[in-house]
Amino acid sequence: MKGVFVSCLVTVVSAVAVAEPNTLAVLGEVRLKGPMGERLDRMLRNHVVATDTEYITAPFLEKTERHGWWQTEFWGKYMHAAVPLWTYSGNEELKRKIDAGLATILASQEPSGYIGNYPDELRCGEGWDVWGMKYTMLGLMHYYDGTGDKKALDACAKVCDYLIGQLGPEGKRGYPLYKSGNWAGYASSSVLEPVVWLYKRTKEQRFLDFASFLVKGMTEAEDGPRLVDLALKGISVADRNGYGLQPDKNGGYVMKRNRSKAYEMMSCYQGLIEYYEVTGKEDLLKAAIATVDQIIRDEINLAGGSACSESWFHGAKKQHRPYVHLQETCVVTTWMRLAEKLLTVTGDPRYADELEKTFYNIYLASMNRDATEFAAYTPLNGYRYRGHHHCYMHTNCCNANGPRGFVAFLRAFFQANGTKAIMNFYASGKQQIKLPANGEKVIFETYTQYPKKGFVRMVNHTAKQIPFTLSVRIPAWCASASVRVNGKAVEQPPKPGTYCDITRTWTIGDVVEVNFDMTVRVHELDHYIAFTYGPILLARDTRFHDGPIDEVFRRGQVTAKNPPQFLLAVRSPSDDIWMTFSATVPMGSHHENPEGFNWPEIRFCDYASAGNLWEPANAYRTWFPVEYGLGE
Ligand SMILES: [Zn+2]
């Protein structure tokens, strides 16, 4: 019997080609310096520590939510970043804020276990009550993870027991959980993630049973989210409405029966991957991978962002058009978490490529200069501005979610598997991790200006002289790269889109030097062109005062096959602009004129810096029109 079970297990695992998942570094053992370290410190100080936890927990004491709104998501989202960043920094003021918020949350818990702000008759139904409980559960477990304080875990278990009693198989409300809330059950069903977290931490069978009940609703109910069958049939995320549900046609923000909402859908896959981790049910992982791969192909733009009005829309091929409700920060951070999770589970560097692109472009673009705020929407062309107020509060979903994106970047930065230490990202700082195979701690000190420059220098600081493999990620965008150890090139030339494995007995002071080819690439789309430098999307910005940023490129002169030899890094005019490049390019509207014939010299900056004054006068553009000719 035992033999049959094992052989089945082997078949199951090899079918999806999943080896052991990567392990993560302890937060704080990957420390950033340079521009990213400063950015993180600024966000920590001005956003996370500065958050008024009394303000965001006050609604839990009120129970007056009659609009079906989402005031109860803000605290859990805050904790998603606050606790990991307290672990990262040890900031005592942050710990006091976290403790004050937790005290209010615990005081608000009813004997039934409920934590929320809906009156009893409106709970667990329409609106965002279950969604709020999801974030509350995540917040409580982050507290438990960070402090080991069991009262937070007990409170979380009581919330889950309340949910089981209301919306479980024998629930008092008389309908299954996926029937509550919005977006064909996506919003409520995404509570799967904390339910599995709770099972992982308590090993209580009733929580795994509840998770199985949720997964059934998410995958088997004809009118439910249908996250597996539609994915495995190859139905694109933008085309999953219908299929057993008459779609809503009202065009409003909240849809009861549509399946196009990006953030809520991805949150469900996050839970399904967690459930796969405890049950080994491979279809769930396959469906998540199929969906994410399709999102990468059809939805992700050059800034690593996606979705319009938070919905999938085949956005990759429309990214040059003037959509404004683009790349909502909640969608961005949820995408980063999902990419980080798949990278960890599968070890596939494509997910690191995606996470890196999103981080350096749309994620940093959505954060304002002093990191006090995140934008709600960030277009690819236009100007940046602050987001809305939500639910009669001076905050919104995106400000609450923003810091989580940085945590995803940190968690993916340096991972390990067996005797491999895996360097996924490059930034100055110190990286430490324990190898799971033998418990040895591996340490590197990195100096780089990446991605401003393609050179990275890593010095081994591992105390003991020990053998291990350092896996260095070679991004897929990179046409060529070189890797040298103590000045000597590695034997196998590094291949883009893979890891370059360096296996040796390491001595303190061993130096690894990596050079990435950062040659600018041209992207063409429907008579528009855009430029990327390494992972960075380039933009024109009105602060350079170098002509109209909407001016056309001359027909046929700059194409993907004929990229310009044009980019020179130059001094930035202000500290607000991270990267500046000078270029002499074939553009202009009056080239019949002898002076107009000459190419202008213009500037580009990184997309994250473009428009970061957050005012209409500071406009930017990433997709540039190409002149049409007669007969086109
Ligand atoms: Zn949002």
XYZ file of C-alpha atoms and ligand atoms in Angstrom:
633
model
C 0.000 0.000 0.000
C 2.800 2.312 0.981
C 4.617 1.604 -2.293
C 1.555 2.416 -4.422
C 1.085 5.664 -2.593
C 4.664 6.768 -3.112
C 4.757 5.886 -6.805
C 1.508 7.805 -7.327
C 3.005 10.750 -5.544
C 6.083 10.683 -7.770
C 3.870 10.663 -10.877
C 1.838 13.556 -9.546
C 4.856 15.672 -8.756
C 6.739 15.009 -11.998
C 3.615 15.822 -14.039
C 3.912 19.484 -13.090
C 7.691 19.410 -12.855
C 7.738 20.846 -9.376
C 10.711 20.129 -7.168
C 11.077 21.211 -3.570
C 9.957 24.821 -3.095
C 12.588 27.432 -2.418
C 13.079 28.632 1.121
C 13.098 32.322 1.973
C 15.635 34.423 3.779
C 14.604 35.786 7.160
C 13.426 39.358 6.614
C 16.181 41.630 7.801
C 18.872 39.193 6.645
C 18.479 40.703 3.198
C 19.271 44.367 3.741
C 19.259 46.947 0.993
C 21.550 49.935 0.551
C 21.772 52.500 -2.239
C 18.683 53.950 -3.950
C 16.474 50.956 -3.125
C 17.542 50.884 0.511
C 16.823 54.620 0.804
C 13.466 54.167 -0.877
C 12.526 51.352 1.480
C 13.649 53.298 4.554
C 11.620 56.302 3.380
C 8.503 54.192 2.854
C 8.978 52.572 6.230
C 9.334 55.915 8.005
C 6.838 58.066 6.120
C 4.143 55.558 5.281
C 4.198 52.419 7.437
C 5.367 53.907 10.754
C 3.314 57.048 10.088
C 0.051 55.112 9.633
C -2.478 55.997 12.316
C -3.541 52.542 13.508
C -6.158 54.051 15.822
C -7.825 55.605 12.799
C -7.885 52.453 10.673
C -9.125 50.218 13.516
C -11.872 52.587 14.755
C -14.501 51.201 12.322
C -14.233 47.767 13.946
C -15.770 49.223 17.120
C -18.698 50.814 15.267
C -20.687 48.053 13.442
C -22.397 50.703 11.308
C -21.500 49.552 7.795
C -24.714 49.754 5.776
C -23.276 50.601 2.331
C -21.630 47.224 1.855
C -18.201 48.919 1.836
C -14.706 47.842 2.828
C -13.449 49.877 5.797
C -12.361 46.609 7.422
C -9.729 45.759 4.819
C -7.372 48.607 5.711
C -5.980 47.215 8.962
C -5.266 43.711 7.617
C -3.576 45.138 4.536
C -1.490 47.398 6.747
C -0.381 44.408 8.855
C 0.622 42.542 5.689
C 3.530 44.969 5.362
C 3.845 46.414 8.880
C 4.820 43.184 10.639
C 7.318 41.962 8.006
C 8.848 45.458 7.888
C 9.069 45.569 11.667
C 10.919 42.222 11.455
C 13.115 43.790 8.763
C 13.888 46.968 10.690
C 13.253 46.340 14.392
C 11.669 49.810 14.482
C 10.246 50.263 18.002
C 7.789 53.001 17.131
C 6.347 50.720 14.475
C 5.934 47.954 17.050
C 4.006 50.330 19.333
C 1.675 51.229 16.442
C 1.181 47.564 15.577
C 0.410 46.703 19.216
C -2.062 49.575 19.570
C -3.943 48.469 16.449
C -4.007 44.850 17.576
C -5.423 45.810 20.980
C -8.400 47.529 19.317
C -8.991 44.606 16.968
C -8.988 42.109 19.845
C -11.263 44.342 21.931
C -13.725 44.496 19.042
C -14.118 40.709 18.745
C -17.631 39.544 19.626
C -18.263 36.352 21.639
C -19.403 34.799 18.341
C -15.884 35.312 17.018
C -16.904 38.006 14.522
C -14.491 40.854 13.879
C -15.835 43.432 11.454
C -18.092 46.452 11.169
C -21.293 45.107 9.581
C -24.490 44.869 11.655
C -25.570 41.265 12.130
C -28.335 41.258 9.493
C -25.925 42.379 6.743
C -22.996 40.129 7.592
C -21.661 37.412 5.286
C -23.837 38.586 2.407
C -23.491 41.226 -0.275
C -20.686 43.749 -0.028
C -17.217 43.206 1.402
C -17.749 41.679 4.833
C -16.081 38.307 4.153
C -13.336 40.131 2.255
C -12.754 42.270 5.362
C -12.571 39.154 7.547
C -9.982 37.745 5.133
C -7.704 40.705 5.738
C -8.359 40.637 9.477
C -7.308 36.966 9.596
C -4.150 37.716 7.600
C -3.366 40.639 9.901
C -3.781 38.512 13.022
C -1.550 35.759 11.634
C 1.129 38.252 10.620
C 1.133 39.403 14.228
C 1.437 35.813 15.421
C 4.235 35.092 12.935
C 6.158 38.205 13.933
C 5.778 37.893 17.708
C 4.768 34.301 18.472
C 1.901 35.738 20.562
C -0.772 33.067 20.557
C -3.658 35.379 21.407
C -3.610 36.701 17.843
C -3.732 33.156 16.454
C -6.589 32.246 18.824
C -8.544 35.326 17.751
C -7.983 34.336 14.118
C -9.237 30.801 14.770
C -12.386 32.282 16.321
C -13.013 34.414 13.225
C -12.626 31.308 11.081
C -14.983 29.301 13.304
C -17.519 32.117 12.968
C -17.202 31.935 9.161
C -17.592 28.152 9.187
C -20.721 28.534 11.312
C -22.217 31.123 8.934
C -21.075 30.066 5.448
C -19.669 26.552 5.854
C -21.387 23.307 4.771
C -23.971 23.580 7.581
C -23.871 27.375 7.737
C -26.650 29.426 9.337
C -26.893 31.758 6.348
C -28.069 28.897 4.161
C -25.799 29.503 1.167
C -22.183 28.563 0.517
C -19.430 31.137 0.908
C -18.790 31.622 -2.812
C -22.368 32.962 -3.148
C -21.538 35.945 -0.932
C -19.838 39.136 -2.035
C -18.912 40.317 -5.484
C -17.275 39.186 -8.684
C -18.764 35.714 -9.095
C -17.523 34.745 -5.655
C -13.885 35.798 -6.188
C -13.845 38.408 -3.433
C -15.190 36.190 -0.656
C -13.484 32.996 -1.891
C -10.085 34.618 -1.593
C -10.462 34.014 2.169
C -9.002 30.607 1.242
C -5.495 32.014 1.662
C -5.794 32.807 5.398
C -7.845 29.651 6.019
C -4.933 27.557 4.692
C -2.460 29.724 6.608
C -4.481 28.968 9.739
C -4.375 25.232 9.037
C -0.621 25.411 8.456
C -0.141 27.098 11.827
C -2.652 25.123 13.945
C -2.891 21.766 12.092
C -6.571 21.733 13.118
C -8.419 19.435 10.704
C -11.595 21.581 10.704
C -9.729 24.406 8.993
C -8.437 22.114 6.265
C -11.976 20.742 5.836
C -13.282 24.282 5.475
C -10.544 25.041 2.948
C -11.590 21.953 0.943
C -15.192 23.181 1.036
C -14.077 26.578 -0.270
C -11.993 25.012 -3.043
C -15.012 22.980 -4.137
C -17.039 26.183 -4.505
C -14.188 27.904 -6.317
C -13.619 25.111 -8.807
C -16.710 22.904 -9.182
C -19.761 25.167 -8.836
C -21.072 26.047 -12.293
C -21.951 29.595 -11.225
C -18.855 30.074 -9.051
C -15.364 31.402 -9.761
C -14.430 28.292 -11.843
C -10.754 28.926 -11.357
C -9.592 25.536 -12.591
C -11.712 24.370 -15.528
C -11.730 27.720 -17.342
C -7.978 28.059 -16.820
C -7.185 24.548 -18.055
C -9.426 25.064 -21.097
C -7.228 28.042 -21.939
C -9.980 30.673 -21.544
C -8.201 33.986 -21.247
C -8.675 35.904 -18.011
C -10.405 38.695 -19.942
C -12.969 36.284 -21.423
C -14.191 34.308 -18.409
C -17.578 36.018 -17.991
C -20.608 33.871 -18.845
C -19.939 30.135 -18.422
C -22.880 29.356 -16.179
C -23.442 32.950 -15.089
C -25.327 35.666 -16.964
C -22.798 38.555 -16.877
C -23.776 41.945 -15.465
C -24.010 44.641 -18.117
C -24.306 47.761 -15.953
C -20.669 48.711 -16.365
C -20.345 49.824 -12.740
C -17.410 49.245 -10.468
C -19.010 46.415 -8.515
C -20.268 43.406 -10.456
C -22.038 40.499 -8.836
C -21.613 37.952 -11.613
C -18.548 38.884 -13.672
C -15.175 37.134 -13.561
C -12.911 39.833 -14.965
C -11.677 41.538 -11.768
C -7.901 41.169 -11.683
C -7.105 41.727 -7.994
C -9.786 39.401 -6.611
C -9.056 36.657 -9.175
C -5.329 36.667 -8.440
C -6.046 36.606 -4.690
C -8.003 33.376 -5.255
C -5.078 31.760 -7.090
C -2.823 32.765 -4.214
C -5.095 30.716 -1.930
C -5.259 27.783 -4.361
C -1.445 27.578 -4.446
C -1.393 27.561 -0.628
C -3.959 24.737 -0.690
C -1.876 22.840 -3.278
C 1.078 23.087 -0.886
C -0.763 21.180 1.841
C -2.705 18.707 -0.342
C -0.530 18.181 -3.453
C -3.563 18.641 -5.715
C -1.715 19.341 -8.916
C -4.625 20.679 -10.996
C -4.748 23.726 -8.764
C -1.098 24.569 -9.358
C -1.449 23.844 -13.069
C -4.446 26.182 -13.279
C -2.559 28.918 -11.442
C 0.458 28.538 -13.738
C -1.705 28.477 -16.886
C -3.492 31.621 -15.738
C -0.359 33.494 -14.750
C 1.404 32.565 -17.993
C -1.575 33.821 -19.954
C -1.584 37.056 -17.927
C 2.114 37.504 -18.774
C 1.374 37.039 -22.493
C -1.850 39.018 -22.838
C -2.148 41.494 -19.995
C 1.202 42.668 -18.637
C 2.559 45.826 -20.247
C 6.126 47.108 -20.529
C 5.883 48.689 -17.074
C 4.965 45.326 -15.538
C 1.474 46.611 -14.776
C -1.911 45.416 -15.929
C -5.695 45.852 -15.903
C -7.943 48.786 -16.729
C -10.518 49.776 -14.115
C -9.015 46.779 -12.277
C -10.316 44.347 -14.902
C -8.508 42.198 -17.427
C -8.951 43.538 -20.972
C -6.313 41.947 -23.250
C -4.316 44.932 -22.130
C -0.884 44.067 -23.555
C -1.951 44.788 -27.128
C -3.785 47.976 -26.118
C -1.138 49.517 -23.887
C -0.361 52.395 -26.274
C -3.960 53.682 -26.067
C -5.012 56.459 -23.690
C -6.497 54.350 -20.914
C -6.346 56.264 -17.664
C -7.701 53.872 -15.013
C -4.690 51.741 -15.593
C -2.440 49.630 -13.346
C -4.283 50.047 -10.068
C -1.769 49.714 -7.221
C -3.800 46.898 -5.609
C -3.524 44.939 -8.865
C 0.213 45.683 -8.987
C 0.981 44.515 -5.456
C -1.268 41.451 -5.775
C 0.547 40.519 -8.980
C 3.886 40.893 -7.191
C 2.768 38.576 -4.386
C 1.538 35.985 -6.880
C 4.766 36.154 -8.908
C 6.775 35.791 -5.693
C 4.685 32.773 -4.659
C 5.095 31.000 -8.013
C 8.817 31.760 -8.055
C 9.122 30.204 -4.603
C 7.020 27.143 -5.422
C 8.380 26.380 -8.909
C 11.859 27.982 -8.887
C 11.135 29.245 -12.408
C 13.139 32.448 -13.036
C 10.454 33.802 -15.398
C 8.492 34.841 -12.334
C 11.528 36.691 -11.009
C 11.779 38.479 -14.375
C 8.158 39.578 -14.025
C 8.474 40.631 -10.406
C 11.592 42.642 -11.206
C 9.963 44.411 -14.145
C 6.917 45.299 -12.063
C 9.010 46.460 -9.112
C 11.348 48.806 -10.993
C 8.601 50.279 -13.163
C 4.976 50.498 -12.127
C 5.526 49.691 -8.455
C 8.086 52.430 -7.839
C 6.091 54.723 -10.146
C 2.997 54.374 -7.995
C 4.848 55.560 -4.872
C 5.275 59.320 -4.498
C 8.685 60.881 -3.890
C 8.554 61.025 -0.104
C 6.769 57.645 -0.011
C 3.879 59.022 2.025
C 1.355 57.837 -0.537
C 0.648 55.410 -3.336
C -1.384 56.409 -6.369
C -4.575 54.510 -7.154
C -4.074 54.470 -10.922
C -0.909 55.194 -12.859
C -1.251 55.613 -16.623
C 1.506 54.895 -19.125
C 1.130 58.375 -20.605
C -0.211 61.462 -18.841
C 0.543 62.665 -15.333
C 0.437 61.165 -11.884
C -1.921 62.122 -9.073
C -3.170 60.950 -5.713
C -6.016 58.451 -5.447
C -9.529 58.596 -4.080
C -10.904 58.572 -0.559
C -12.660 55.323 0.196
C -15.580 54.557 2.511
C -15.678 58.044 4.111
C -12.029 57.691 5.140
C -8.811 59.526 4.331
C -7.259 56.451 2.822
C -7.993 53.940 0.092
C -7.356 50.348 -0.897
C -4.151 51.229 -2.756
C -2.520 53.222 0.026
C -3.207 50.292 2.322
C -1.829 47.747 -0.155
C 1.180 49.676 -1.447
C 3.877 48.659 1.054
C 3.089 44.952 0.499
C 4.756 45.153 -2.910
C 8.144 45.966 -1.391
C 7.789 42.975 0.924
C 7.237 40.696 -2.097
C 10.441 42.056 -3.659
C 12.397 41.462 -0.426
C 11.047 37.936 0.033
C 12.023 36.943 -3.494
C 15.436 38.648 -3.408
C 17.632 35.844 -2.036
C 16.246 32.317 -1.759
C 17.701 28.863 -1.250
C 17.051 25.297 -2.313
C 19.083 22.278 -1.197
C 22.686 23.447 -1.382
C 21.884 26.344 -3.724
C 21.774 30.000 -2.749
C 19.677 31.770 -5.377
C 20.333 35.435 -6.168
C 17.167 36.593 -7.930
C 17.685 40.353 -7.732
C 20.559 42.808 -7.670
C 20.847 45.776 -5.360
C 23.572 46.985 -3.053
C 23.362 45.453 0.378
C 24.002 42.346 2.402
C 22.276 39.049 1.717
C 22.261 36.077 4.098
C 20.401 32.780 3.946
C 20.560 29.316 5.492
C 20.946 26.441 3.049
C 18.126 23.962 3.758
C 20.307 20.922 2.943
C 22.832 21.494 5.724
C 21.812 24.579 7.711
C 24.971 26.464 6.722
C 24.550 30.220 6.490
C 25.686 31.815 3.234
C 26.492 35.533 3.163
C 27.199 37.928 0.292
C 27.926 41.656 0.177
C 26.776 43.233 -3.065
C 27.755 46.502 -4.694
C 25.922 47.623 -7.802
C 24.064 50.498 -9.429
C 21.820 48.002 -11.210
C 19.551 48.557 -13.102
C 21.022 51.970 -13.835
C 24.145 50.101 -14.911
C 24.600 46.457 -15.873
C 27.518 45.680 -13.540
C 27.093 43.740 -10.278
C 29.869 42.794 -7.837
C 29.162 40.230 -5.128
C 31.719 39.299 -2.487
C 31.429 36.076 -0.510
C 31.309 36.743 3.235
C 30.394 33.232 4.336
C 32.426 32.662 7.484
C 33.269 28.984 6.855
C 35.040 27.665 3.810
C 32.272 25.427 2.436
C 31.039 24.072 -0.891
C 27.719 25.350 -2.251
C 26.175 26.650 -5.463
C 25.457 30.304 -6.063
C 22.674 30.564 -8.684
C 22.844 33.911 -10.432
C 19.709 34.914 -12.334
C 20.301 35.978 -15.944
C 17.186 37.931 -16.976
C 15.422 36.866 -20.177
C 15.566 40.427 -21.601
C 19.354 40.339 -21.567
C 20.872 39.516 -24.968
C 24.140 38.462 -23.355
C 25.812 38.440 -19.973
C 29.191 37.571 -18.558
C 29.888 36.043 -15.151
C 33.390 35.959 -13.687
C 34.621 34.406 -10.447
C 37.819 35.956 -9.085
C 38.393 37.433 -12.551
C 37.937 34.173 -14.460
C 34.926 33.647 -16.768
C 32.609 30.743 -15.860
C 32.954 27.719 -18.156
C 29.386 27.620 -19.481
C 28.377 30.960 -21.057
C 25.385 32.319 -19.088
C 22.078 31.839 -20.870
C 19.363 34.521 -20.642
C 16.203 33.354 -18.892
C 18.038 30.827 -16.690
C 20.247 30.710 -13.639
C 24.000 30.593 -14.002
C 25.101 28.058 -11.362
C 28.515 28.572 -9.779
C 29.459 25.492 -7.741
C 32.689 25.586 -5.799
C 34.200 25.585 -2.345
C 33.860 29.231 -1.393
C 36.433 31.226 0.535
C 35.713 34.548 2.196
C 36.593 37.336 -0.248
C 35.750 35.373 -3.414
C 34.414 37.896 -5.910
C 31.650 37.280 -8.452
C 31.282 39.920 -11.148
C 28.314 39.974 -13.507
C 27.850 42.196 -16.540
C 24.461 42.406 -18.208
C 24.064 43.774 -21.713
C 21.668 46.695 -21.204
C 21.291 47.606 -24.900
C 18.096 49.547 -25.514
C 15.313 47.586 -27.150
C 12.547 49.026 -29.307
C 8.960 47.762 -28.962
C 6.462 48.349 -31.754
C 2.686 48.340 -31.450
C 0.183 49.631 -33.983
C 2.182 52.677 -35.181
C 3.614 53.410 -31.745
C 7.057 52.646 -30.353
C 8.460 52.388 -26.832
C 11.953 51.822 -25.439
C 13.302 49.645 -22.660
C 16.741 49.715 -21.091
C 17.374 46.462 -19.241
C 14.154 45.959 -17.257
C 13.427 49.701 -17.302
C 10.714 51.327 -19.428
C 11.864 54.748 -20.663
C 9.766 57.903 -20.696
C 9.936 61.489 -21.854
C 9.117 64.019 -19.161
C 8.147 67.692 -19.504
C 10.698 68.633 -16.839
C 13.425 68.218 -19.448
C 11.963 71.144 -21.472
C 13.117 69.520 -24.708
C 10.123 69.908 -26.967
C 6.639 68.452 -27.205
C 6.631 64.990 -25.648
C 3.868 63.889 -28.045
C 5.949 64.561 -31.143
C 6.022 61.820 -33.792
C 8.938 59.608 -34.728
C 9.733 59.618 -38.425
C 8.291 56.746 -40.370
C 10.298 53.524 -40.587
C 13.480 54.914 -39.082
C 13.348 53.296 -35.634
C 12.071 49.733 -35.415
C 12.666 46.645 -33.291
C 15.045 45.361 -35.966
C 16.640 48.754 -36.424
C 17.157 50.127 -32.929
C 18.842 53.495 -32.622
C 22.378 53.745 -31.305
C 21.302 56.613 -29.224
C 21.406 56.361 -25.530
C 23.910 58.018 -23.304
C 23.504 58.163 -19.542
C 23.823 61.802 -18.448
C 23.595 63.726 -15.193
C 20.024 64.010 -13.897
C 18.770 67.577 -13.545
C 17.434 66.837 -10.065
C 17.507 64.166 -7.390
C 13.881 63.381 -8.191
C 14.952 61.693 -11.406
C 16.801 58.425 -10.884
C 18.072 57.808 -14.411
C 18.498 60.263 -17.269
C 19.579 59.466 -20.805
C 20.367 61.757 -23.675
C 19.383 60.723 -27.196
C 19.529 62.154 -30.696
C 16.589 60.633 -32.502
C 14.734 60.834 -35.824
C 11.640 62.674 -34.737
C 9.891 65.878 -35.654
C 6.904 67.109 -37.622
C 8.566 69.455 -40.131
C 11.393 67.569 -41.718
C 10.858 69.219 -45.114
C 12.234 72.360 -43.438
C 16.060 72.502 -43.593
C 16.360 73.090 -39.829
C 13.496 70.703 -38.986
C 15.360 68.019 -40.902
C 17.957 67.833 -38.152
C 17.327 65.340 -35.391
C 16.535 66.799 -31.976
C 18.463 65.937 -28.873
C 16.003 64.809 -26.216
C 16.069 63.195 -22.784
C 14.513 60.073 -21.410
C 14.155 58.996 -17.796
C 13.090 55.798 -16.104
C 9.305 55.357 -16.020
C 9.300 55.226 -12.202
C 10.727 58.771 -12.039
C 8.581 60.187 -14.842
C 5.884 62.578 -13.649
C 6.801 62.084 -10.017
C 5.987 65.682 -9.055
C 2.375 64.455 -9.018
C 0.981 67.511 -10.773
C -0.719 68.008 -14.140
C 2.093 70.267 -15.353
C 4.553 67.397 -15.016
C 3.461 65.157 -17.877
C 5.239 62.148 -19.335
C 4.907 59.671 -22.180
C 6.175 56.123 -22.773
C 4.536 55.126 -26.080
C 5.473 57.439 -28.954
C 3.450 57.844 -32.141
C 5.118 57.027 -35.447
C 4.303 59.166 -38.473
C 1.799 57.780 -40.986
C 2.477 58.129 -44.693
C 0.088 58.650 -47.582
C -1.826 55.450 -48.318
C -1.345 53.896 -44.877
Zn -6.616 49.767 -4.730
